[in-house]
PDB file of C-alpha atoms and ligand atoms in Angstrom:
ATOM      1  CA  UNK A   1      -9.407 -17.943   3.910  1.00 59.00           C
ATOM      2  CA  UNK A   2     -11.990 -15.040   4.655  1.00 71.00           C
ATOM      3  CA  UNK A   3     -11.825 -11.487   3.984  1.00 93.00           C
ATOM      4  CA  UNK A   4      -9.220  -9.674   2.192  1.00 98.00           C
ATOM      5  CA  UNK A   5      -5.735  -9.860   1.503  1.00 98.00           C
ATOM      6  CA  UNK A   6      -4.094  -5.797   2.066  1.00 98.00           C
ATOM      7  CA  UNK A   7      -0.663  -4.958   1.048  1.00 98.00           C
ATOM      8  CA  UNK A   8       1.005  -2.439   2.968  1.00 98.00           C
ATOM      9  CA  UNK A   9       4.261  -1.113   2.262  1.00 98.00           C
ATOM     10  CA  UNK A  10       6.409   2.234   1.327  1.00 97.00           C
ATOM     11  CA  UNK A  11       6.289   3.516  -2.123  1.00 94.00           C
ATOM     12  CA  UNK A  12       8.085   1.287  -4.485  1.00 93.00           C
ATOM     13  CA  UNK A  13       7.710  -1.838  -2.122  1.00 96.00           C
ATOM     14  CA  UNK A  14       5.831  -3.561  -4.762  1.00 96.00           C
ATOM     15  CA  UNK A  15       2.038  -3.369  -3.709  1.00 97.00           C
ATOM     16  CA  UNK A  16       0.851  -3.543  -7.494  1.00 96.00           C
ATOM     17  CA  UNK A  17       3.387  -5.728  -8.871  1.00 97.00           C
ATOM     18  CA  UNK A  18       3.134  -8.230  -6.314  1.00 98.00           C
ATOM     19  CA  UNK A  19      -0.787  -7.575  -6.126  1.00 98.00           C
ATOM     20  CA  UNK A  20      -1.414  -8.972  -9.397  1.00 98.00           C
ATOM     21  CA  UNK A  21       0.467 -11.918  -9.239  1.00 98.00           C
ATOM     22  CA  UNK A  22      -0.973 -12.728  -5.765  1.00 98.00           C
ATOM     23  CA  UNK A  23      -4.123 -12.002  -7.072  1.00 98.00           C
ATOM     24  CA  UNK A  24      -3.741 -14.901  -9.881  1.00 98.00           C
ATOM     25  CA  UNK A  25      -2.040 -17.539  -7.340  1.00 97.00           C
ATOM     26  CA  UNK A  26      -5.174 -16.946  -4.996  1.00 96.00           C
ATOM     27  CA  UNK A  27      -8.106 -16.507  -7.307  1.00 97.00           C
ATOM     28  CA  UNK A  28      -9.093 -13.296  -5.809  1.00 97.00           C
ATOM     29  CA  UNK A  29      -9.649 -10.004  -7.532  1.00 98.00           C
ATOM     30  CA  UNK A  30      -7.059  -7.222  -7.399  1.00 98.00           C
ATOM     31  CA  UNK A  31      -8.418  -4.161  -5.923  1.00 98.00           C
ATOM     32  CA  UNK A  32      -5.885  -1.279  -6.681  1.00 98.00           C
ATOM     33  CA  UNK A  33      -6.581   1.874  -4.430  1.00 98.00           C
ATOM     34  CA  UNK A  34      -4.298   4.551  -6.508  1.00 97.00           C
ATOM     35  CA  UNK A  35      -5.666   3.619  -9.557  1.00 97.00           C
ATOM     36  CA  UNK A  36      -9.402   3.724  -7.870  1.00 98.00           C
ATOM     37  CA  UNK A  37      -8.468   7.248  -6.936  1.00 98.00           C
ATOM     38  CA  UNK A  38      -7.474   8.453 -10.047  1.00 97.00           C
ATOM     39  CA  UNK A  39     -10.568   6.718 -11.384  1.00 97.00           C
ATOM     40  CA  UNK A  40     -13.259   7.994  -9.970  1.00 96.00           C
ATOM     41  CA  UNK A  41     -11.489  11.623  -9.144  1.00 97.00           C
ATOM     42  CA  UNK A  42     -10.956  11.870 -13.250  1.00 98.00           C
ATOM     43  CA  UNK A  43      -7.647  13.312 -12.174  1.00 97.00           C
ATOM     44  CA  UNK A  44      -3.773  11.835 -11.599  1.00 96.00           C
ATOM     45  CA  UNK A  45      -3.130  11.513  -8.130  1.00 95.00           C
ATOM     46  CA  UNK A  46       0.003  13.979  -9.362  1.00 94.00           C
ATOM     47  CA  UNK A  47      -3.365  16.488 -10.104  1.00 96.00           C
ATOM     48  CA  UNK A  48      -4.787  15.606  -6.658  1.00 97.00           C
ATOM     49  CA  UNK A  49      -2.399  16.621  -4.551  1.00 95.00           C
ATOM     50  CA  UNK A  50      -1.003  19.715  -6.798  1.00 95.00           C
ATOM     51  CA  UNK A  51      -4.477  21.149  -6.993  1.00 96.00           C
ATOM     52  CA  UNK A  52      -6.692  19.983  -4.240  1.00 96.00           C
ATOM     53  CA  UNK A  53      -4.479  18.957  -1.572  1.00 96.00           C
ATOM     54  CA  UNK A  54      -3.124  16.012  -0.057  1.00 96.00           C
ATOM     55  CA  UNK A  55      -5.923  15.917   2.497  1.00 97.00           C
ATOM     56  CA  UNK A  56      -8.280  15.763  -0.112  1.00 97.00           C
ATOM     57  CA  UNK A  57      -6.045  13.196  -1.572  1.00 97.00           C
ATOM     58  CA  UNK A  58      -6.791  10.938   1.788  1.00 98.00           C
ATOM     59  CA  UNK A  59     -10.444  11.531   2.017  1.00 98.00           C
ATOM     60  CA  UNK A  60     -10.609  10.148  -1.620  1.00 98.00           C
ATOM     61  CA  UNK A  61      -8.127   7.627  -0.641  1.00 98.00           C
ATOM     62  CA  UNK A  62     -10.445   6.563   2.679  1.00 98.00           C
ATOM     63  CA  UNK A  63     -13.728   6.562   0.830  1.00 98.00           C
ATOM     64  CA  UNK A  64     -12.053   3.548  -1.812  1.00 98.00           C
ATOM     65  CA  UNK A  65     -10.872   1.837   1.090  1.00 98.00           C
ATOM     66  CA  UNK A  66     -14.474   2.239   3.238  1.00 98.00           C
ATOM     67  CA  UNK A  67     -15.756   0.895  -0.464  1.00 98.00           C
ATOM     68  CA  UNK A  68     -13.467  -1.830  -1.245  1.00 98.00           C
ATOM     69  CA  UNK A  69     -13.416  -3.469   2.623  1.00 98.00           C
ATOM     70  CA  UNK A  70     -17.133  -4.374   1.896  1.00 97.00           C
ATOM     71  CA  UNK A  71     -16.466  -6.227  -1.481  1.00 97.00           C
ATOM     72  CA  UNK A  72     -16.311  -9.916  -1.898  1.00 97.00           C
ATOM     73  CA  UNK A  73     -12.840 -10.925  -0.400  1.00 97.00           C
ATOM     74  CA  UNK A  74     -10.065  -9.466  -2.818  1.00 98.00           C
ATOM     75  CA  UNK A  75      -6.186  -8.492  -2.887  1.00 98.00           C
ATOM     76  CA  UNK A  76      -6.021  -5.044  -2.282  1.00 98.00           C
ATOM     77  CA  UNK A  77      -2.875  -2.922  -3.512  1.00 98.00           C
ATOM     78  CA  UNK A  78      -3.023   0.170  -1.067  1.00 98.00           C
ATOM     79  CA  UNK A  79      -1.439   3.268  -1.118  1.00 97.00           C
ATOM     80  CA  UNK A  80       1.628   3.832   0.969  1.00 97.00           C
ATOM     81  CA  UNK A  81      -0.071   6.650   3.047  1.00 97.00           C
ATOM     82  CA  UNK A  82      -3.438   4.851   3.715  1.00 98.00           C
ATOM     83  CA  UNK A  83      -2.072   4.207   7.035  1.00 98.00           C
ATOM     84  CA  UNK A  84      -2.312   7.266   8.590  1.00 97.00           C
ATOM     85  CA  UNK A  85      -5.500   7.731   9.585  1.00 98.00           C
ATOM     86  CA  UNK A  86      -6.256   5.410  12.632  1.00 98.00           C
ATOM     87  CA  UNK A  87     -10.073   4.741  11.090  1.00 98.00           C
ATOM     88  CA  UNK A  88      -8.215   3.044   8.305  1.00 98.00           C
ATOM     89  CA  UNK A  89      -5.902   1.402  10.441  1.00 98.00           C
ATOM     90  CA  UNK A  90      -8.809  -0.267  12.631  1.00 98.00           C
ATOM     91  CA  UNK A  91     -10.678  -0.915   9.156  1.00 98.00           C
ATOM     92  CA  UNK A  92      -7.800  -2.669   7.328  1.00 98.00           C
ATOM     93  CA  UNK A  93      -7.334  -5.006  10.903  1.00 98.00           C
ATOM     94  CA  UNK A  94     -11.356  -5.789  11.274  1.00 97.00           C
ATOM     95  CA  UNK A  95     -11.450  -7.254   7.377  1.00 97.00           C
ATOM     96  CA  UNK A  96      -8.419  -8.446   6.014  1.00 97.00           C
ATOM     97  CA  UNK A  97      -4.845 -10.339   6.823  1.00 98.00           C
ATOM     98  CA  UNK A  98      -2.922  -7.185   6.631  1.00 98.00           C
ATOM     99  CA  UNK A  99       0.702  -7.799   4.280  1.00 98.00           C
ATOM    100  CA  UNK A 100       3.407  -5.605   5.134  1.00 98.00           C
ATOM    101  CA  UNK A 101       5.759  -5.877   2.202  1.00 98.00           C
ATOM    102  CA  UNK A 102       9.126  -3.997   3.615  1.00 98.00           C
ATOM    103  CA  UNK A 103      11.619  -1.829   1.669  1.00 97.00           C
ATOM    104  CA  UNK A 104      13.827   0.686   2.546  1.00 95.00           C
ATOM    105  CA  UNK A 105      14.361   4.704   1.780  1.00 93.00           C
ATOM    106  CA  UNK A 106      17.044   3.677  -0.823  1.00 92.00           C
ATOM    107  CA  UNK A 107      15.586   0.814  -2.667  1.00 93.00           C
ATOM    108  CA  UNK A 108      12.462   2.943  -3.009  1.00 92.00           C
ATOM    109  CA  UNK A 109      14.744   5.864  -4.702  1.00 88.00           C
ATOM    110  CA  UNK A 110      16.354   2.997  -6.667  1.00 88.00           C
ATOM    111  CA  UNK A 111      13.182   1.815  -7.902  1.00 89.00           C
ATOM    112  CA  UNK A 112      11.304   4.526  -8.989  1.00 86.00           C
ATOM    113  CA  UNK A 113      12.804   6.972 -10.724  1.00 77.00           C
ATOM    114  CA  UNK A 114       9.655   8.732 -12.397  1.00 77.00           C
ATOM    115  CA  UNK A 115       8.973  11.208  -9.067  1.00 78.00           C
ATOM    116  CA  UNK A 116       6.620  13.181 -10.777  1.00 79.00           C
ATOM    117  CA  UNK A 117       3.647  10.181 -10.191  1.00 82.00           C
ATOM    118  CA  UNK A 118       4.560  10.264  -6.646  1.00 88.00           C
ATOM    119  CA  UNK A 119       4.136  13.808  -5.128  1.00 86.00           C
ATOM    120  CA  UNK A 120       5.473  12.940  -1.623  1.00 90.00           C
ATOM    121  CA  UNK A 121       9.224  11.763  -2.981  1.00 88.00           C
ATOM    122  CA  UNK A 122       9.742  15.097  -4.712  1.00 86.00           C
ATOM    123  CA  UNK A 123      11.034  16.196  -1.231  1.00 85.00           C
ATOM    124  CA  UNK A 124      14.536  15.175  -1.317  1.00 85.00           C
ATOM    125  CA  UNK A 125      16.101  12.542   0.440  1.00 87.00           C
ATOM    126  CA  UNK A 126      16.258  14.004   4.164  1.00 88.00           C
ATOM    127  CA  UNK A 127      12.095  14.403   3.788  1.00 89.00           C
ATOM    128  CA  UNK A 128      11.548  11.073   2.663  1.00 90.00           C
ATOM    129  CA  UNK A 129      13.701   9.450   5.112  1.00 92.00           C
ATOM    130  CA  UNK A 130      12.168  11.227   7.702  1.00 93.00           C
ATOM    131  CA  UNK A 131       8.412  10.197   5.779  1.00 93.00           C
ATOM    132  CA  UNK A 132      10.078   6.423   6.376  1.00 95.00           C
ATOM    133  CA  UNK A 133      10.230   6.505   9.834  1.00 96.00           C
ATOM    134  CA  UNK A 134       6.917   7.877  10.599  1.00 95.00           C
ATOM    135  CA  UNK A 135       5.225   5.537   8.159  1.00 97.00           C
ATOM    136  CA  UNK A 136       7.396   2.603   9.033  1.00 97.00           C
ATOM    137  CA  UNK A 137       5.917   1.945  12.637  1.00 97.00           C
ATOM    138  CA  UNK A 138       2.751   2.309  11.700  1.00 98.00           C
ATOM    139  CA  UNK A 139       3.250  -0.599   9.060  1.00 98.00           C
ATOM    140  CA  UNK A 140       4.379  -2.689  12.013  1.00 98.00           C
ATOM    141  CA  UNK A 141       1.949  -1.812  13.862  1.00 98.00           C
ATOM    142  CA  UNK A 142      -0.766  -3.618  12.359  1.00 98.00           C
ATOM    143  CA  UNK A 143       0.914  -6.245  10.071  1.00 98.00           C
ATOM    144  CA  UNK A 144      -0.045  -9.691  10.799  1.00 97.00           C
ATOM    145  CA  UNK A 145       2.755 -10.650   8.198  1.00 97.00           C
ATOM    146  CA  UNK A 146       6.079  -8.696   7.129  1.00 98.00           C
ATOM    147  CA  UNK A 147       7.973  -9.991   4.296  1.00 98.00           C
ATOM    148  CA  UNK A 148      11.546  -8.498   3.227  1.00 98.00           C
ATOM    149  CA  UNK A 149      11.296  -7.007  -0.535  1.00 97.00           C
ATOM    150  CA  UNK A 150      14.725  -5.765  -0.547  1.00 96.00           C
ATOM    151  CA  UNK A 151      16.491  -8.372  -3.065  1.00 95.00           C
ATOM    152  CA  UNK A 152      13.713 -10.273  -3.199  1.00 96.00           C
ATOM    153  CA  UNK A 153      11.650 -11.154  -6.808  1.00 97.00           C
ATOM    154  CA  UNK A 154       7.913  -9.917  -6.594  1.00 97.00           C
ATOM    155  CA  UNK A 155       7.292 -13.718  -7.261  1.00 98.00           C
ATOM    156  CA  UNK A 156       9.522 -14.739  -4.561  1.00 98.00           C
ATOM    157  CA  UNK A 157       7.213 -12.270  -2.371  1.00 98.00           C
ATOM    158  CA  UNK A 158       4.202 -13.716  -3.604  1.00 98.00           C
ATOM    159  CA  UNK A 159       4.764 -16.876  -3.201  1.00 98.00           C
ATOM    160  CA  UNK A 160       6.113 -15.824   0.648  1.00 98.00           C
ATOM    161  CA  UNK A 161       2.719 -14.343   0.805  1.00 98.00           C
ATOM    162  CA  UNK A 162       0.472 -17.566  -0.026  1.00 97.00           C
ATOM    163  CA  UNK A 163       2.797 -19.549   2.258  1.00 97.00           C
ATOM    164  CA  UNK A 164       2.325 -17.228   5.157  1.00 96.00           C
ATOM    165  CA  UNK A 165      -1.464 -17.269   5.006  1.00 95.00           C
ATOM    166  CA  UNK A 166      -1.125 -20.913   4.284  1.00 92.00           C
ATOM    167  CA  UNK A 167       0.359 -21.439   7.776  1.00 90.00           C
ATOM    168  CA  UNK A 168      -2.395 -19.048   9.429  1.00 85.00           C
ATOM    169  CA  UNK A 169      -5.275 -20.838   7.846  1.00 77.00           C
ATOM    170  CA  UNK A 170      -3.907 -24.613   8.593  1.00 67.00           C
TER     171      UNK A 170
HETATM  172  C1  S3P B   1       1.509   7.757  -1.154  1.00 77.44           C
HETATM  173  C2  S3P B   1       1.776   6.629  -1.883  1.00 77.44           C
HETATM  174  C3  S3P B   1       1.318   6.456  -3.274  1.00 77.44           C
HETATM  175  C4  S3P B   1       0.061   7.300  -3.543  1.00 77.44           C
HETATM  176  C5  S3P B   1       0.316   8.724  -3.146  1.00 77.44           C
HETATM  177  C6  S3P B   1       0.678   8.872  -1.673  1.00 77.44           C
HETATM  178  C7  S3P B   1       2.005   7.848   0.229  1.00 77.44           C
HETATM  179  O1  S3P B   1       0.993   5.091  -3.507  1.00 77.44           O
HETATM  180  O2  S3P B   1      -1.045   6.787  -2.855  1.00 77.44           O
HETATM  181  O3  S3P B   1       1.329   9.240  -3.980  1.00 77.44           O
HETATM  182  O4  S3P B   1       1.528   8.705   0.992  1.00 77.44           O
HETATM  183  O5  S3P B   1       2.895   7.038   0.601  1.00 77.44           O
HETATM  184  P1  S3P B   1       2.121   3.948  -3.713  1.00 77.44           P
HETATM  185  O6  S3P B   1       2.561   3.521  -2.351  1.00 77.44           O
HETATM  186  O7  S3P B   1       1.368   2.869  -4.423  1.00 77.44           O
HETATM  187  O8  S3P B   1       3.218   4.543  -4.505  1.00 77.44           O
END
């Protein structure tokens, strides 16, 4: 397998959880791009967003991606939002299998109940359904693999995962 393994998904879809244990079952780094942020901003991506701005929040966001996509092939956890710029989109497609893990509006409310780490789900439910929709087609736009989260183990995903690429790669 060449280049990078991305995980796509909603918040709460598992991108970190399931990035780590793909990351051991394919002897690849994990590369994960909120935690890059908040890294080399000094700041919480909460901080971000409440004092800069969420568009400075995505130029941060685009610069780890433009830095991780030319690193030795890895398993990259992105953030939920990194698809909406179309650079990234095109980036994410040129260098890596792209993952889409899918969730839904509710399991994501289900699952994370600490809102104040994620700015964008302090909105209520109408705004982050509506967030859903928008967000969801560009996931499907550029996944070459979906896999269902909802019910589903993060190992169960995982191992979905290797299968999948298996199956490309043979
Ligand atoms: C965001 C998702 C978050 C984080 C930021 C914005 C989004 O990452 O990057 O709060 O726009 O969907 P997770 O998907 O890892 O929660």
């Amino acid at each position: 397998m060449s280049g990078h393994v991305y995980l796509i998904g909603f918040m709460g879809s598992g991108k970190s959880t399931v990035g780590a244990i793909l990351s051991e079952r394919l002897g690849l780094p994990l590369i994960d791009m909120d935690e890059r942020v908040q890294r080399e901003s000094g700041m919480t991506i909460a901080e971000i967003f409440a004092l800069d701005g969420e568009r400075r929040f995505r130029q941060l966001e685009s610069a780890v991606l433009t830095a991780a996509a030319a690193e030795s092939p890895s398993v990259v956890a992105c953030g939920g939002g990194v698809v909406l710029d179309p650079i990234n989109r095109r980036r994410l497609c040129a260098t890596g299998i792209v993952v889409y893990l899918h969730t839904t509006p509710e399991e994501t409310r289900r699952r994370i109940s600490d809102v104040a780490s994620r700015p964008l789900l302090a909105q209520g439910t109408e705004g982050v359904a509506e967030l859903f929709v928008v967000r969801e087609a560009l996931y499907e736009e550029i996944a070459d693999i979906t896999v269902e989260t909802v019910g589903a183990a993060p190992e169960d995903v995982a191992e979905q995962i290797v299968e999948a690429i298996g199956s490309r790669d043979g």
